[in-house]
CSV table of C-alpha atoms in Angstrom, one decimal:
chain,number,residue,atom,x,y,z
G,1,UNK,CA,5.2,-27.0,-35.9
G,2,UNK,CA,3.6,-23.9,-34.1
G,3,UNK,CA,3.4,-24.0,-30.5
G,4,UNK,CA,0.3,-21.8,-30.7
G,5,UNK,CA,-2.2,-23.8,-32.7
G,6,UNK,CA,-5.7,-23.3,-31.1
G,7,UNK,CA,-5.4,-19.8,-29.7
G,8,UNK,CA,-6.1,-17.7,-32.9
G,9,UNK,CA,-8.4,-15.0,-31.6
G,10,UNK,CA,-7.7,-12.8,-28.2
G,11,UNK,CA,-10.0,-14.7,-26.3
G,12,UNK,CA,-8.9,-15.7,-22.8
G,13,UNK,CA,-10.1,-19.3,-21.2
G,14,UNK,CA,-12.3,-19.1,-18.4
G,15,UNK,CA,-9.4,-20.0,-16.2
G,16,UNK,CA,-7.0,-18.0,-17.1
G,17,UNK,CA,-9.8,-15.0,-16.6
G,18,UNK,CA,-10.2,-16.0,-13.2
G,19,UNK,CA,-6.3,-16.6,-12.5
G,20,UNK,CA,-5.9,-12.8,-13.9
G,21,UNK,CA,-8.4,-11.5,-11.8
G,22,UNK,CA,-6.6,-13.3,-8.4
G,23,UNK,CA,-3.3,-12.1,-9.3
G,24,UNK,CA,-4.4,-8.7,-9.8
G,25,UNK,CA,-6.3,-8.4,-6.7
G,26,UNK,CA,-3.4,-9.6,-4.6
G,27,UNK,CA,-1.3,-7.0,-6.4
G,28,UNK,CA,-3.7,-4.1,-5.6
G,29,UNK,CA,-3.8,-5.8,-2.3
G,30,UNK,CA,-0.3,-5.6,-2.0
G,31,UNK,CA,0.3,-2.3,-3.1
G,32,UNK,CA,-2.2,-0.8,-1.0
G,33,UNK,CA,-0.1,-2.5,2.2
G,34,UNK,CA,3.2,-1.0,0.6
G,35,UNK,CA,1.7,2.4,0.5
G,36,UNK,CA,-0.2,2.3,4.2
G,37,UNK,CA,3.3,1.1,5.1
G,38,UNK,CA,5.4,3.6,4.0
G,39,UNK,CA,2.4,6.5,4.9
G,40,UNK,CA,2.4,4.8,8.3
G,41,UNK,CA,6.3,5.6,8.6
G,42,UNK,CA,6.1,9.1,6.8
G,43,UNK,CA,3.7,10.3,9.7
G,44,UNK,CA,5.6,8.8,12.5
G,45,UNK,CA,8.9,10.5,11.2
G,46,UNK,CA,6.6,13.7,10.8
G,47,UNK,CA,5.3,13.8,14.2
G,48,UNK,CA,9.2,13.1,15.7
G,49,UNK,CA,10.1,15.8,14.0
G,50,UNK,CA,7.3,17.9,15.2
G,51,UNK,CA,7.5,16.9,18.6
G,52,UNK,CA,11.1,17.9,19.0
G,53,UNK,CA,10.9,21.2,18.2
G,54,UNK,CA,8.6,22.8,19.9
G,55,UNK,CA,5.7,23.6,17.8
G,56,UNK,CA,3.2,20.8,19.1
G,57,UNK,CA,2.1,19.1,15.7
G,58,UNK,CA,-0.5,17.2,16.2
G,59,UNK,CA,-3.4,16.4,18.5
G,60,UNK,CA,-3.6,13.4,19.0
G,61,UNK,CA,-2.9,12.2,23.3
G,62,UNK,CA,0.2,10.1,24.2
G,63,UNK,CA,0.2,8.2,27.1
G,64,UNK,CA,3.1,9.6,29.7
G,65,UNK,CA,4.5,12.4,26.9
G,66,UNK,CA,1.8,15.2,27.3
G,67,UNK,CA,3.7,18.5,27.9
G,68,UNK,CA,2.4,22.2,27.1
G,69,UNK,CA,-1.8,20.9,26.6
G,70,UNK,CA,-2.2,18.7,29.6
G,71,UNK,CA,-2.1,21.3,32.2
């Protein structure tokens, strides 16, 4: 006997529309967290790097470490 006896054309159920549509949001969710993650990392790496030698990358003011524009 056929395990598969009522599903003949590609239709989906209602439900399982709406259980597709969850799951995928949460992935794009999820993916979008993963990259603002690892950007979030990237730029903090970048601006270590840029703040140890001395070319000044970036503008943005940190509290205590203000060296060559603060004066």
């Amino acid at each position: 006997s056929p395990c598969r006896a009522g599903t003949g054309p590609k239709e989906l159920q209602p439900w399982l529309l709406g259980l597709t549509a969850v799951v995928v949001f949460l992935f794009i969710v999820f993916v979008l967290l993963l990259v603002n993650r690892l950007w979030q990392i990237r730029m903090r790496r970048w601006d270590g790097d840029a703040s140890r030698t001395h070319l000044g990358g970036g503008d943005r003011p940190k509290a205590g470490v203000g060296g060559a524009g603060s004066g």
